[in-house]
GROMACS .gro file of C-alpha atoms in nm:
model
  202
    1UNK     CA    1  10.696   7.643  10.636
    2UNK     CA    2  10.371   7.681  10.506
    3UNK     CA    3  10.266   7.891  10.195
    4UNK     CA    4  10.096   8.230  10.340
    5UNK     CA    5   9.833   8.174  10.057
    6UNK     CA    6   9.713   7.881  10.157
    7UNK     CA    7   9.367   7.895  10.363
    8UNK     CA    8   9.361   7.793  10.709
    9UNK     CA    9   9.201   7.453  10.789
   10UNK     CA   10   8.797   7.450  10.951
   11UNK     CA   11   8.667   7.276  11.208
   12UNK     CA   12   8.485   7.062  10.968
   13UNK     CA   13   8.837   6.986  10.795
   14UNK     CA   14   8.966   6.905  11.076
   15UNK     CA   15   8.720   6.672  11.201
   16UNK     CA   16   8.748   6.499  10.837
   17UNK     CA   17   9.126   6.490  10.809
   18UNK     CA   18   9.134   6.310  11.202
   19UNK     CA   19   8.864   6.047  11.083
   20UNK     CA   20   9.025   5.971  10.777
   21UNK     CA   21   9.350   5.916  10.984
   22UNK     CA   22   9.231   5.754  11.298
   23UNK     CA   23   9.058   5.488  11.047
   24UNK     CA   24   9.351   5.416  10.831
   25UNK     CA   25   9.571   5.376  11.122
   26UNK     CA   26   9.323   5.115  11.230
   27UNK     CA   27   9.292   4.950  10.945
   28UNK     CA   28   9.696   4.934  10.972
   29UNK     CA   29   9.673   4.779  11.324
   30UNK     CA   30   9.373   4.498  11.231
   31UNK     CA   31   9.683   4.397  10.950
   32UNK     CA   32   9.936   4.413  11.150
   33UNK     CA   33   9.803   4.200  11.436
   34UNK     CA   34   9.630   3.973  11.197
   35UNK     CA   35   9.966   3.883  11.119
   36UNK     CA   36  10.090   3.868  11.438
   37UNK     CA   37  10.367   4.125  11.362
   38UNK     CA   38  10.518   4.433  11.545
   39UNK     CA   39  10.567   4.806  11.430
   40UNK     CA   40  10.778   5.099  11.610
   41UNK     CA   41  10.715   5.379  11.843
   42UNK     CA   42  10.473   5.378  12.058
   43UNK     CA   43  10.209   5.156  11.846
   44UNK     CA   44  10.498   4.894  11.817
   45UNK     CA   45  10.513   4.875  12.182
   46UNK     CA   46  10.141   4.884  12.247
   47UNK     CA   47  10.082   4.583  12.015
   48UNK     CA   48  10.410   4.376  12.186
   49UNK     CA   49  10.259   4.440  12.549
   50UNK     CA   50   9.937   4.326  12.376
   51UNK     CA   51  10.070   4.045  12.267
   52UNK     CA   52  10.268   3.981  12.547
   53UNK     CA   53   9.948   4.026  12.849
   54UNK     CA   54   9.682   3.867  12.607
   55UNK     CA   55   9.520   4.249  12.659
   56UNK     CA   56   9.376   4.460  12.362
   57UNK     CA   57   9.583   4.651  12.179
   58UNK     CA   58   9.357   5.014  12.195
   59UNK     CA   59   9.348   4.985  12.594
   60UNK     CA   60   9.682   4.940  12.652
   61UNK     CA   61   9.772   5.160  12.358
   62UNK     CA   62   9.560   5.410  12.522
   63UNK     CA   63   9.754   5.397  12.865
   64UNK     CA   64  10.100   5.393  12.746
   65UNK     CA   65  10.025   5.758  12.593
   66UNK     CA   66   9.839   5.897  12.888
   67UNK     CA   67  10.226   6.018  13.055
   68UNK     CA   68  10.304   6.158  12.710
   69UNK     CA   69   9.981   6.458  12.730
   70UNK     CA   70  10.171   6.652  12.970
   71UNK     CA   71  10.480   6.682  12.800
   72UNK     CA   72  10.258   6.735  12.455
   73UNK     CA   73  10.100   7.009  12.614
   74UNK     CA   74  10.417   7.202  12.673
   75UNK     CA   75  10.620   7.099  12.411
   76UNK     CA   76  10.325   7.176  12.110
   77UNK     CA   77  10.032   7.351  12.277
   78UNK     CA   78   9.690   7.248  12.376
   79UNK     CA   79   9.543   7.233  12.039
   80UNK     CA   80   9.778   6.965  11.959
   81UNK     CA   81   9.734   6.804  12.265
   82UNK     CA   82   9.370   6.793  12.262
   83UNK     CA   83   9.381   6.670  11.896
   84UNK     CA   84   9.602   6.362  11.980
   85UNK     CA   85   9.381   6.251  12.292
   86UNK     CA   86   9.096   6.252  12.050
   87UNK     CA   87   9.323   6.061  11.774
   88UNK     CA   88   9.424   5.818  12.037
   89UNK     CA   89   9.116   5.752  12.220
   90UNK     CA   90   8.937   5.720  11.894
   91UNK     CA   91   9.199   5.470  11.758
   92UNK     CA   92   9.160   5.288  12.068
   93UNK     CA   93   8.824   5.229  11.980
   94UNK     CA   94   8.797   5.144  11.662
   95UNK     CA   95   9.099   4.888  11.683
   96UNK     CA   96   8.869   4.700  11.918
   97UNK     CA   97   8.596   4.744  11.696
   98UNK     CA   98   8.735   4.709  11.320
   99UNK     CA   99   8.851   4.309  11.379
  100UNK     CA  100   8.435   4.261  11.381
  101UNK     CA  101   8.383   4.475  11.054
  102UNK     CA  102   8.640   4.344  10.832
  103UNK     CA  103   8.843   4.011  10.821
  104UNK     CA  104   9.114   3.860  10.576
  105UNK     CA  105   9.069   3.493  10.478
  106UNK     CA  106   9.412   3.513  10.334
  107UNK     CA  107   9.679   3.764  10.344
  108UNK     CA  108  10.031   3.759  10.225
  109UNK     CA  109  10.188   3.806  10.459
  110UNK     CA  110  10.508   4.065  10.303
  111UNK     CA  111  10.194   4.176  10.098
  112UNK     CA  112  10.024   4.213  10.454
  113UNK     CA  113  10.382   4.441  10.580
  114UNK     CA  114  10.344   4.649  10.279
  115UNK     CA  115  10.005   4.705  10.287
  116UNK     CA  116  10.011   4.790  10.693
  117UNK     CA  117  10.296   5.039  10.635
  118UNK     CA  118  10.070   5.190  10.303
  119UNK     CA  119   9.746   5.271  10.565
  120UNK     CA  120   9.935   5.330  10.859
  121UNK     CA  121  10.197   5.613  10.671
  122UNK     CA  122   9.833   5.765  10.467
  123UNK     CA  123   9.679   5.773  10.844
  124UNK     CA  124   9.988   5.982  11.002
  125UNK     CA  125  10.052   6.212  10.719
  126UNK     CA  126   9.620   6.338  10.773
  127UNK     CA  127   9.697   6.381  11.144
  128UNK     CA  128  10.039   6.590  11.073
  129UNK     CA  129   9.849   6.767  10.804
  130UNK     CA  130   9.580   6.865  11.066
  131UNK     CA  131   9.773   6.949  11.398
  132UNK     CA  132   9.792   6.592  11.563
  133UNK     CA  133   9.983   6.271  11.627
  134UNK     CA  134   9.902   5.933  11.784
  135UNK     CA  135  10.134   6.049  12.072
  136UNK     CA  136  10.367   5.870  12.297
  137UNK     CA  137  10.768   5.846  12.180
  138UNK     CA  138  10.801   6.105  11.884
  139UNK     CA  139  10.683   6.361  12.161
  140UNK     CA  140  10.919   6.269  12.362
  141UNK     CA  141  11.234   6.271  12.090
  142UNK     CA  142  11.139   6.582  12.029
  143UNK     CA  143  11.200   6.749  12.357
  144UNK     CA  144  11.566   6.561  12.375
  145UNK     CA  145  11.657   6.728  12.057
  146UNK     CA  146  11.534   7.073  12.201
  147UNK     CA  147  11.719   7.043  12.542
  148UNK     CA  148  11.977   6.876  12.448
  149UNK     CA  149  12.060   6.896  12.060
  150UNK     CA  150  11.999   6.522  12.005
  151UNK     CA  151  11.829   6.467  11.686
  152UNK     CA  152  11.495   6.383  11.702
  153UNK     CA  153  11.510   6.096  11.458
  154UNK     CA  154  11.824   5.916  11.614
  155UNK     CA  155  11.587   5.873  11.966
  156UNK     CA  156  11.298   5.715  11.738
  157UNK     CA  157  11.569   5.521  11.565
  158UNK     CA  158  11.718   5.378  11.865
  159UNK     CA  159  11.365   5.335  12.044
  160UNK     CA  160  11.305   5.126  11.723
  161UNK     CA  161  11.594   4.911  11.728
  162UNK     CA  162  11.577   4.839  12.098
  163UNK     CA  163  11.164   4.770  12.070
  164UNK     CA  164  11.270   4.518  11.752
  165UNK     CA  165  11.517   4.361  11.918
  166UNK     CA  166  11.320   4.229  12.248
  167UNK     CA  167  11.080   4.120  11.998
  168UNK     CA  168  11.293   3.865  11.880
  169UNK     CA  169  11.240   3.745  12.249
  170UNK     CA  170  10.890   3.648  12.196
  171UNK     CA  171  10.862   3.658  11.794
  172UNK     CA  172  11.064   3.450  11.570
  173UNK     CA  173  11.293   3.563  11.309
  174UNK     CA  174  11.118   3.581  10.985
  175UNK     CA  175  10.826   3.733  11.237
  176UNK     CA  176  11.021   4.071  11.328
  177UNK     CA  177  11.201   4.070  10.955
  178UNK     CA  178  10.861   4.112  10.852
  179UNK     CA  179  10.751   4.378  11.102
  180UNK     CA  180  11.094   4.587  10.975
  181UNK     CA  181  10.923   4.579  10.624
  182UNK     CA  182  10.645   4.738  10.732
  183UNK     CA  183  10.820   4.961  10.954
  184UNK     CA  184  11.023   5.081  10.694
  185UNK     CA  185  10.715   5.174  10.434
  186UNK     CA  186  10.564   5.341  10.692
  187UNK     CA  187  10.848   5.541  10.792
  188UNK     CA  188  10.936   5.614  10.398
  189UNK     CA  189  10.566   5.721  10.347
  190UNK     CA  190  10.656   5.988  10.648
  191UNK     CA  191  11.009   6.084  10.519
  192UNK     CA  192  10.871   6.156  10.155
  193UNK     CA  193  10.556   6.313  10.203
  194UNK     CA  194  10.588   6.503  10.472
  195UNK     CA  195  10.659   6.806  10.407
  196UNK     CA  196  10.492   7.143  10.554
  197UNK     CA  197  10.508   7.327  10.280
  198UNK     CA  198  10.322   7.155  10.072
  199UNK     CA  199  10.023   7.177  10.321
  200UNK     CA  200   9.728   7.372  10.361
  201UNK     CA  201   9.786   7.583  10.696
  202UNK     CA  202   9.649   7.517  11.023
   0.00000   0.00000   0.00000
């Protein structure tokens, strides 16, 4: 729960806490698929199709969430919703666009993991903090566990394992041991920092 002290967000905070998300998540993606590696969720599919189809990542990233608005829209409420189209579309973008603003002539490649899981997990955490997601599968886990009891975290968990392993159909080994890494700093980034409490309310 939030603290009742604690102002509620503007617009203009808002607008700045999206940004700031929606560009570190990007910045996450140009690593990951200058590396050639996978994440989870949603994304993690996204970038295998991608890889898969030769198509870019933020169009078919973009698609893959458009079934998941409708169930948003019940589950946590237009403002939400609306806030994650933007998120998404806007993350769509810029992963097309970020590849011809930056470029690594080397990167480390478990440095690389690390590094993707760092931006991606500082990109999530400013959506949560200001009412939005980048859609698709956590939407989704969350109406099992209110139907049917199902936690929430087991359905990402097994989406995750299931995504990883048909990886290892097109990526090698060492490949989709690295993606795990990042996976897994991205996913501890989540599980330590966020917490509602400790946020400013919306």
């Amino acid at each position: 729960m939030t603290s009742p002290s604690a102002p509620a967000h503007t617009a203009v905070d808002d607008a700045q806490g999206l940004a700031f998300g929606v560009i570190m998540a990007a910045v996450g993606v140009a690593i990951l698929t200058q590396l050639g590696l996978i994440t989870g969720q949603t994304a993690g599919l996204a970038v295998l199709l991608s890889y898969l189809t030769g198509l870019p990542f933020g169009a078919v990233f973009f698609v893959l969430n458009l079934p998941f608005y409708w169930l948003g829209w019940r589950r946590m409420g237009p403002a939400f919703t609306i806030k994650t189209f933007i998120s998404v579309a806007a993350l769509s973008a810029l992963t097309w666009l970020v590849p011809g603003w930056m470029s690594f002539a080397h990167l480390n490649p478990v440095f690389g993991a690390v590094l993707f899981g760092l931006c991606s997990g500082a990109g999530l955490l400013a959506l949560f903090r200001h009412g939005a997601s980048l859609g698709g599968v956590g939407i989704v886990a969350v109406l099992i566990q209110d139907r049917t009891g199902f936690r929430a975290g087991w359905t990402q968990l097994g989406f995750d394992a299931v995504l990883f392993a048909l990886a290892l159909l097109v990526l090698d080994l060492p490949t989709v041991l690295l993606s795990a890494l990042g996976a897994a700093v991205l996913n501890l980034v989540i599980a330590i920092n966020h917490r509602r409490d400790r946020y400013v309310a919306y």
